[in-house]
Amino acid sequence: MSVLVLMEDGGPSRQTLTLARKFGEPRSVRIDAILPFAPDALATALAQAADELDASAVFAAGTERGNEVMARLAARMDLPFAANCIAAAPGDPVEVTRLRWGGSLLEEARLHSPRPLITVAPHTVAADDGSVPPEVDLHHPHDRDLTVRVSDHVEPSSAGVSLAAAKVIVSGGRGVGSKEGFAIIEELAALLGAAVGCSRAVTSAGWRPHTDQVGQTGTKVAPEVYIACGISGATQHMAGLKGAKRIVAINSDPQAPLMLNADYTVTGDLKEIVPAISAEIRKRR
Amino acid sequence: MRIAACIKRVPITGGRILLTDDARAINTQHLGFTISPHEECGVEEAVRLIEANKGDSVVLTLGPSEAVEQLRDAMALGIDRAIHLQTDGQEWDAEATAGALLEAIRADESANGPFDIIFFGNESADSGGFQVGIRVAYGLGRPCVTGLKKVTLEGSQVRCEQQVEGGRDVYVVPLPAVLTVKEGLNLPRYPSVPGKMRARSKPVAVVTPSRPAPRLELVKLAVPAGQGRRAESLGSGAAAAQAVVEMLQKAGVL
């Protein structure tokens, strides 16, 4: 029995293979098989390949593009689709465990489908170290599948340290109090060569641009140290912090969820504590 | 111009998620509700497009009777009218949700003409299925672009910017189209008091679709085990600065 896997470069696709092998012998279609990226054409190619192979299931990594192409395949083939799974057991029905709320909740579900369509949530499953599955030959895309395709690329405009790649992040929440209040956050970030982050409450209030937001609907970060100042720690925010190595929480409320989920805490007024940390760093230079 | 925005009512989960006794839903007894964040930006974009181009804007949701609150919230921001696909509170899977929305959209279009743009969130905050908008687009036979952070009308086409690693990819597709958007597309306005007043008298059409057996069937929910962090106090107030700096040095970032 064959299983079809949409492959990208990098870890998430190797992790996807780990679950896919339970469903059969993997064959692959590369996500860059059709360039520029044209998701409808890829979905059509996957559907044809799945039919020709009589594939028992189709898998992709739960990346933005993996989920997008798989949803189009599901719509095209009129099949259900389980996104961001962390476990899947073959059978009728297929039993899956998938992420909800950006990983703050797990869902056990049954997938009733003649051909299960499953994406695997990145960094939740061990990577497969077997051979790369052989590629399937694809048909030429039809013009009608090329209406939606990438026609241009715009480079990021923001200078400074990128949030997703930052080693240190100094982040502020509602407790910072105002747009101007971020001056002390920026000062500490500059001393540490860190990126400035914030919570959703801050972007909703218009104090910082959305590009600074850490969380489920913002950027998911993986720094060595994350310093959270005046952030309560709603699940929306915590969903962006799963990759952080060390979390330091500064908050006046010792019972704030982030204070209970941090590695280090400082209790008190961030307007005194943050400048004091900056001063201490300067003193030691 | 006609624009639709599809939204979902979701709980504001706060710091810790509690489940119901049967573990099939979140215990929302003490929670407020909101429009799922990406979709709130779809509503705002719909309002801006109609302010600029005139026409008709409609908000749709599939959800329990209480979801009328979120429809009123969208109308308080400036949407003209609402269609409520009312459920008995049971969970609908993404495939069934898309099927019911498709039917409601077709019915409205056969009476009033096609929507130029139908907005969806890229994925809902709660179930995160990544598929309802795409399924509706396929059902209507319209182009669909996903994960958008910028939308610009260019005559009979729409230019779309999708956030990707290292910048943004651009798509230009003809109207009518289905667009799924992400938070950051715009900064949704706060509803004004007159806006809220007007929303009370705006029309809400109610339909009651029947729920098909889900093919992605929820069995139960679980709160994942914590990451095992055990907070070490570095002290309180400004006096803790020294301990913080020492910790940063130990972590090798200073």
XYZ file of C-alpha atoms in Angstrom, chain A residues 13-244:
232
model
C 8.354 17.103 6.477
C 10.754 14.573 8.052
C 8.462 14.539 11.078
C 5.477 14.016 8.778
C 7.125 10.910 7.324
C 7.178 9.332 10.784
C 3.362 9.251 10.907
C 2.926 8.635 7.163
C 4.920 5.368 7.272
C 2.244 3.860 9.538
C -0.169 4.142 6.610
C 1.986 2.622 3.864
C 5.081 2.936 1.723
C 5.673 6.678 1.163
C 5.859 8.247 -2.304
C 6.335 11.991 -2.585
C 5.339 15.127 -4.430
C 7.587 18.116 -3.777
C 5.885 21.375 -2.786
C 8.159 23.171 -5.284
C 7.241 20.753 -8.104
C 5.173 23.553 -9.643
C 6.835 26.975 -9.651
C 5.867 29.709 -9.065
C 3.776 28.308 -6.214
C 0.253 27.557 -7.474
C -1.746 25.769 -4.750
C -4.704 24.678 -6.918
C -2.344 23.097 -9.463
C -0.522 21.272 -6.659
C -3.807 20.020 -5.213
C -4.856 18.728 -8.648
C -1.481 17.027 -9.105
C -1.789 15.395 -5.668
C -5.317 14.194 -6.451
C -4.195 12.611 -9.726
C -1.151 11.013 -8.093
C -3.249 9.684 -5.199
C -5.683 8.077 -7.662
C -2.952 6.565 -9.850
C -1.122 5.129 -6.823
C -4.382 4.183 -5.135
C -2.804 5.853 -2.090
C -4.240 4.830 1.275
C -3.736 8.336 2.674
C -2.183 11.722 1.853
C 0.075 13.545 4.324
C 1.702 16.980 4.477
C 3.489 19.014 7.137
C 1.216 21.354 9.082
C 2.986 24.426 7.722
C 0.964 27.306 6.268
C 1.479 25.922 2.776
C 1.020 22.289 3.757
C -2.328 23.065 5.393
C -3.382 25.241 2.471
C -2.644 22.674 -0.248
C -4.245 19.883 1.792
C -7.439 21.919 2.321
C -7.637 22.466 -1.445
C -7.127 18.743 -2.027
C -9.903 18.009 0.492
C -12.275 20.467 -1.203
C -11.428 19.068 -4.641
C -11.862 15.413 -3.623
C -14.802 16.080 -1.305
C -13.061 14.462 1.654
C -12.627 15.446 5.309
C -9.225 16.828 6.381
C -7.561 16.713 9.818
C -5.063 19.580 10.258
C -2.138 19.739 12.694
C -2.183 16.197 14.035
C 0.370 14.926 16.537
C -0.700 11.277 16.331
C -2.599 9.138 13.822
C -3.472 5.441 13.906
C -4.666 3.695 10.720
C -8.042 1.966 10.756
C -11.651 2.681 9.951
C -12.141 5.242 11.337
C -8.613 6.622 11.579
C -7.934 7.863 15.095
C -6.099 11.165 15.306
C -4.962 13.573 17.984
C -4.754 17.150 16.793
C -3.907 20.594 18.128
C -6.541 23.180 18.956
C -6.059 26.743 20.191
C -2.538 26.848 18.759
C -1.554 23.842 20.876
C -3.172 24.925 24.165
C -5.664 22.074 23.817
C -5.550 18.565 22.312
C -8.458 16.990 20.451
C -8.956 13.273 20.010
C -11.013 12.690 16.886
C -12.170 10.009 14.474
C -11.583 10.603 10.785
C -14.194 8.776 8.699
C -12.734 8.785 5.193
C -11.895 6.401 2.352
C -8.645 8.360 1.940
C -7.497 10.153 5.108
C -5.963 13.601 4.517
C -3.718 14.546 7.421
C -1.191 17.276 8.204
C 1.317 16.850 11.022
C 1.893 19.753 13.427
C 5.533 20.897 13.190
C 7.888 19.952 16.039
C 5.457 17.593 17.778
C 6.676 14.260 16.380
C 10.229 12.809 16.151
C 11.779 13.162 12.684
C 12.071 10.093 10.466
C 15.656 9.258 9.456
C 14.787 6.798 6.685
C 15.374 7.390 2.987
C 13.632 10.194 1.149
C 10.597 8.657 -0.575
C 10.712 8.395 -4.378
C 8.988 11.190 -6.271
C 5.863 10.679 -8.326
C 5.728 11.944 -11.933
C 3.207 14.763 -12.276
C 0.971 15.812 -15.141
C 1.328 19.295 -16.631
C -0.855 21.778 -14.755
C -4.014 22.936 -16.493
C -4.422 26.696 -17.064
C -7.567 26.859 -14.940
C -5.486 25.733 -11.937
C -3.015 28.597 -12.396
C -5.377 31.521 -11.623
C -4.052 31.526 -8.057
C -0.272 31.682 -8.248
C 2.541 33.774 -6.824
C 3.374 36.593 -9.225
C 5.710 38.733 -7.112
C 7.570 38.867 -3.808
C 7.948 41.782 -1.401
C 10.925 41.895 0.992
C 10.256 42.652 4.659
C 10.415 46.385 5.369
C 11.315 46.346 9.054
C 14.948 46.642 10.048
C 16.267 45.487 13.417
C 16.235 42.075 15.064
C 13.603 39.680 13.675
C 11.260 38.296 16.314
C 11.172 34.751 14.935
C 14.987 34.467 14.899
C 15.808 36.547 18.031
C 17.996 34.997 20.747
C 16.583 37.362 23.359
C 13.183 39.038 23.384
C 11.985 41.744 25.756
C 8.219 41.762 25.565
C 5.593 44.049 27.049
C 1.919 43.580 27.853
C -1.027 45.614 29.033
C 0.928 46.335 32.237
C 3.290 48.611 30.291
C 0.381 51.041 30.301
C 0.860 53.057 27.110
C 2.665 53.403 23.803
C 5.201 55.704 25.474
C 5.683 53.165 28.258
C 7.560 50.956 25.783
C 10.587 53.305 25.957
C 11.978 51.336 28.926
C 11.307 48.031 27.105
C 13.156 49.321 24.018
C 16.035 50.563 26.153
C 16.557 47.151 27.781
C 16.183 45.407 24.410
C 18.850 47.649 22.864
C 21.278 46.851 25.722
C 20.709 43.112 25.221
C 20.698 43.188 21.394
C 17.178 41.809 21.753
C 13.994 42.110 19.725
C 10.975 43.896 21.210
C 7.808 41.839 21.460
C 4.351 42.418 22.858
C 1.037 40.748 23.657
C -2.216 40.925 21.687
C -3.696 43.455 24.147
C -0.915 45.837 23.124
C -1.419 45.540 19.352
C -5.210 45.773 19.757
C -4.710 49.051 21.634
C -2.509 50.317 18.788
C 0.576 50.770 21.021
C 2.800 48.526 18.841
C 2.528 47.199 15.264
C 1.154 43.683 14.751
C 4.613 42.556 13.533
C 5.752 42.791 17.193
C 3.002 40.497 18.488
C 4.016 37.174 20.031
C 1.284 34.537 20.247
C -1.234 32.306 18.523
C -2.232 34.991 16.011
C 1.176 36.690 16.012
C 4.698 35.288 15.756
C 5.760 32.007 17.348
C 9.164 32.562 18.931
C 12.050 30.377 20.125
C 14.578 32.585 21.972
C 17.174 31.560 24.571
C 15.582 34.059 26.959
C 12.114 35.631 26.849
C 11.560 38.509 29.258
C 7.832 39.139 29.702
C 7.018 42.486 31.324
C 3.466 43.110 32.491
C 2.028 40.227 30.452
C -0.650 38.169 32.204
C -0.084 35.073 30.054
C -3.374 34.274 28.334
C -3.378 31.055 26.287
C -3.313 33.247 23.156
C 0.140 34.508 24.261
C 1.488 31.215 25.673
C 0.783 29.478 22.332
C 3.574 31.607 20.835
C 6.077 30.772 23.609
C 6.325 26.988 23.361
C 9.787 27.241 21.771
C 11.240 29.642 24.375
